mmCIF file of C-alpha atoms in Angstrom:
data_model
loop_
_atom_site.group_PDB
_atom_site.id
_atom_site.type_symbol
_atom_site.label_atom_id
_atom_site.label_comp_id
_atom_site.label_asym_id
_atom_site.label_seq_id
_atom_site.Cartn_x
_atom_site.Cartn_y
_atom_site.Cartn_z
ATOM 1 C CA MET S 1 34.612 30.125 -22.347
ATOM 2 C CA VAL S 2 33.794 27.178 -24.619
ATOM 3 C CA VAL S 3 30.195 27.194 -23.391
ATOM 4 C CA LYS S 4 29.816 30.878 -24.302
ATOM 5 C CA ARG S 5 31.060 30.253 -27.834
ATOM 6 C CA THR S 6 28.886 27.144 -28.141
ATOM 7 C CA PHE S 7 25.784 28.993 -26.947
ATOM 8 C CA LYS S 8 26.383 31.795 -29.457
ATOM 9 C CA GLN S 9 26.859 29.222 -32.227
ATOM 10 C CA LEU S 10 23.672 27.453 -31.156
ATOM 11 C CA SER S 11 21.755 30.735 -31.231
ATOM 12 C CA LEU S 12 23.154 31.506 -34.681
ATOM 13 C CA ILE S 13 22.175 28.056 -35.975
ATOM 14 C CA HIS S 14 18.663 28.581 -34.632
ATOM 15 C CA ILE S 15 18.335 31.976 -36.296
ATOM 16 C CA ILE S 16 19.586 30.586 -39.622
ATOM 17 C CA ILE S 17 17.133 27.665 -39.472
ATOM 18 C CA CYS S 18 14.227 29.998 -38.657
ATOM 19 C CA ILE S 19 15.109 32.454 -41.423
ATOM 20 C CA SER S 20 15.657 29.744 -44.026
ATOM 21 C CA THR S 21 12.319 28.128 -43.172
ATOM 22 C CA ALA S 22 10.500 31.460 -43.339
ATOM 23 C CA LEU S 23 12.158 32.326 -46.655
ATOM 24 C CA LEU S 24 11.323 28.976 -48.197
ATOM 25 C CA VAL S 25 7.684 29.146 -47.088
ATOM 26 C CA GLY S 26 7.434 32.734 -48.353
ATOM 27 C CA ILE S 27 9.022 31.928 -51.701
ATOM 28 C CA LEU S 28 6.804 28.897 -52.281
ATOM 29 C CA TYR S 29 3.722 30.920 -51.286
ATOM 30 C CA THR S 30 4.678 33.680 -53.719
ATOM 31 C CA LEU S 31 5.361 31.242 -56.528
ATOM 32 C CA LYS S 32 2.077 29.442 -55.956
ATOM 33 C CA ASN S 33 0.092 32.696 -55.962
ATOM 34 C CA GLN S 34 1.634 33.631 -59.324
ATOM 35 C CA ASP S 35 0.654 30.233 -60.738
ATOM 36 C CA THR S 36 -2.984 30.303 -61.848
ATOM 37 C CA LEU S 37 -3.074 26.660 -62.915
ATOM 38 C CA ASN S 38 -3.745 23.692 -60.636
ATOM 39 C CA GLN S 39 -5.312 25.728 -57.823
ATOM 40 C CA ASN S 40 -6.575 23.681 -54.889
ATOM 41 C CA SER S 41 -5.963 20.255 -56.394
ATOM 42 C CA GLU S 42 -7.786 17.312 -54.875
ATOM 43 C CA ASP S 43 -4.969 14.935 -55.841
ATOM 44 C CA PHE S 44 -2.901 15.722 -52.765
ATOM 45 C CA LEU S 45 -5.534 15.438 -50.029
ATOM 46 C CA ILE S 46 -3.470 12.733 -48.350
ATOM 47 C CA LEU S 47 -0.830 15.366 -47.585
ATOM 48 C CA GLU S 48 -3.277 17.067 -45.237
ATOM 49 C CA MET S 49 -3.126 13.913 -43.123
ATOM 50 C CA ILE S 50 0.549 13.109 -43.607
ATOM 51 C CA VAL S 51 2.060 16.518 -42.734
ATOM 52 C CA PRO S 52 0.545 16.919 -39.247
ATOM 53 C CA LEU S 53 1.058 13.236 -38.468
ATOM 54 C CA LEU S 54 4.669 13.397 -39.582
ATOM 55 C CA ALA S 55 5.184 16.600 -37.601
ATOM 56 C CA VAL S 56 3.893 15.005 -34.394
ATOM 57 C CA VAL S 57 5.852 11.784 -34.890
ATOM 58 C CA THR S 58 9.149 13.482 -35.738
ATOM 59 C CA PHE S 59 8.731 15.996 -32.905
ATOM 60 C CA ALA S 60 8.039 13.203 -30.418
ATOM 61 C CA ALA S 61 11.003 11.192 -31.706
ATOM 62 C CA ALA S 62 13.321 14.221 -31.484
ATOM 63 C CA TYR S 63 12.076 15.048 -27.989
ATOM 64 C CA PHE S 64 12.589 11.430 -26.901
ATOM 65 C CA PHE S 65 16.074 11.480 -28.454
ATOM 66 C CA GLY S 66 16.873 14.605 -26.456
ATOM 67 C CA LYS S 67 15.652 13.053 -23.231
ATOM 68 C CA MET S 68 17.807 9.992 -23.907
ATOM 69 C CA GLN S 69 20.810 12.254 -24.485
ATOM 70 C CA TYR S 70 20.197 13.964 -21.145
ATOM 71 C CA LYS S 71 19.899 10.636 -19.324
ATOM 72 C CA LYS S 72 23.234 9.472 -20.748
ATOM 73 C CA ILE S 73 25.069 12.440 -19.225
ATOM 74 C CA ASP S 74 27.139 11.619 -16.185
ATOM 75 C CA LYS S 75 26.269 13.901 -13.259
ATOM 76 C CA SER S 76 29.968 14.504 -12.631
ATOM 77 C CA ALA S 77 30.668 15.522 -16.247
ATOM 78 C CA ASP S 78 31.919 19.026 -16.914
ATOM 79 C CA LEU S 79 29.655 21.806 -18.183
ATOM 80 C CA ASP S 80 31.033 21.637 -21.728
ATOM 81 C CA THR S 81 30.063 17.977 -22.063
ATOM 82 C CA LYS S 82 26.595 18.617 -20.690
ATOM 83 C CA PHE S 83 26.045 21.628 -22.904
ATOM 84 C CA ASN S 84 27.169 19.646 -25.964
ATOM 85 C CA ALA S 85 24.322 17.195 -25.324
ATOM 86 C CA PHE S 86 21.930 20.161 -25.063
ATOM 87 C CA ARG S 87 23.237 21.487 -28.377
ATOM 88 C CA ILE S 88 22.817 18.158 -30.160
ATOM 89 C CA SER S 89 19.292 17.567 -28.878
ATOM 90 C CA ASN S 90 18.208 21.085 -29.860
ATOM 91 C CA ILE S 91 19.587 20.754 -33.375
ATOM 92 C CA VAL S 92 17.770 17.436 -33.845
ATOM 93 C CA LEU S 93 14.530 18.982 -32.562
ATOM 94 C CA TRP S 94 14.865 21.974 -34.891
ATOM 95 C CA ALA S 95 15.657 19.714 -37.850
ATOM 96 C CA SER S 96 12.500 17.677 -37.234
ATOM 97 C CA LEU S 97 10.351 20.814 -37.083
ATOM 98 C CA GLU S 98 12.012 22.363 -40.120
ATOM 99 C CA GLY S 99 11.638 19.192 -42.159
ATOM 100 C CA SER S 100 7.923 18.994 -41.434
ATOM 101 C CA ALA S 101 7.490 22.700 -42.221
ATOM 102 C CA ILE S 102 9.280 22.270 -45.540
ATOM 103 C CA LEU S 103 7.143 19.248 -46.401
ATOM 104 C CA GLY S 104 4.013 21.285 -45.689
ATOM 105 C CA ALA S 105 5.252 24.193 -47.801
ATOM 106 C CA VAL S 106 6.153 21.939 -50.721
ATOM 107 C CA GLY S 107 2.802 20.186 -50.368
ATOM 108 C CA PHE S 108 1.094 23.576 -50.528
ATOM 109 C CA TYR S 109 3.093 24.482 -53.613
ATOM 110 C CA LEU S 110 2.116 21.253 -55.334
ATOM 111 C CA SER S 111 -1.545 21.158 -54.329
ATOM 112 C CA GLY S 112 -2.612 24.697 -53.442
ATOM 113 C CA ARG S 113 -4.237 23.459 -50.207
ATOM 114 C CA MET S 114 -4.117 26.320 -47.701
ATOM 115 C CA ASN S 115 -4.143 23.952 -44.712
ATOM 116 C CA LEU S 116 -0.663 22.777 -45.665
ATOM 117 C CA LEU S 117 0.571 26.357 -45.635
ATOM 118 C CA LEU S 118 -1.002 26.859 -42.209
ATOM 119 C CA TYR S 119 0.711 23.714 -40.926
ATOM 120 C CA SER S 120 4.024 25.093 -42.158
ATOM 121 C CA LEU S 121 3.431 28.421 -40.459
ATOM 122 C CA MET S 122 2.467 26.746 -37.177
ATOM 123 C CA LEU S 123 5.606 24.623 -37.299
ATOM 124 C CA GLY S 124 7.584 27.796 -37.915
ATOM 125 C CA VAL S 125 6.095 29.274 -34.749
ATOM 126 C CA PHE S 126 7.073 26.121 -32.834
ATOM 127 C CA LEU S 127 10.551 26.461 -34.251
ATOM 128 C CA ILE S 128 10.786 29.998 -32.921
ATOM 129 C CA TYR S 129 9.382 28.921 -29.545
ATOM 130 C CA PHE S 130 12.073 26.278 -29.027
ATOM 131 C CA ARG S 131 14.922 28.776 -29.173
ATOM 132 C CA PRO S 132 17.966 28.135 -26.996
ATOM 133 C CA LEU S 133 17.452 29.566 -23.521
ATOM 134 C CA LYS S 134 19.675 29.446 -20.462
ATOM 135 C CA SER S 135 16.714 28.499 -18.283
ATOM 136 C CA ARG S 136 15.882 25.577 -20.564
ATOM 137 C CA ALA S 137 19.492 24.412 -20.478
ATOM 138 C CA VAL S 138 19.497 24.503 -16.674
ATOM 139 C CA GLU S 139 16.185 22.638 -16.514
ATOM 140 C CA PHE S 140 16.912 19.949 -19.100
ATOM 141 C CA LEU S 141 20.497 19.324 -18.011
ATOM 142 C CA GLN S 142 19.562 19.422 -14.306
ATOM 143 C CA LEU S 143 22.550 21.608 -13.549
ATOM 144 C CA SER S 144 23.717 22.225 -10.021
ATOM 145 C CA SER S 145 23.541 25.762 -8.673
ATOM 146 C CA GLU S 146 27.299 26.197 -9.219
ATOM 147 C CA GLU S 147 27.014 25.069 -12.843
ATOM 148 C CA ALA S 148 23.997 27.315 -13.375
ATOM 149 C CA ASP S 149 25.974 30.263 -12.009
ATOM 150 C CA GLN S 150 28.887 29.324 -14.264
ATOM 151 C CA LEU S 151 26.494 29.177 -17.211
ATOM 152 C CA ASP S 152 25.107 32.617 -16.313
ATOM 153 C CA ASP S 153 28.622 34.049 -16.057
ATOM 154 C CA THR S 154 29.674 32.761 -19.468
ATOM 155 C CA ILE S 155 26.572 33.782 -21.398
#
């Protein structure tokens, strides 16, 4: 029963992160389009290199962190303990993607460079792609068939 509640909370957290990222990118895009000054500034060209590089580095670090969390799990641990590690690693992964998307959106707002907005939108798509799925939980946590059935029954 705890796993069912945790999975619903994880899904809700994911939806909130996706919506907040989309709203922030949309608001900054709207504000920048209303601003006629400082369009396409050359002062922030370095951001076009920093945003994708930061996105790749933070995503790789979050993915590595998740893998380390999964390796630390004892095979004989109960399903709640295993699913808690899945929850933590997903939240860290989403935070890394959201942070990079926000940096790209703010960079777009400051510079007017459309590439930064595109980076933010692509990171938003990645954020949606990495939603919590039962199949991903079974795969990453390497659950036994009994635990997978228990997970299916609770969700």
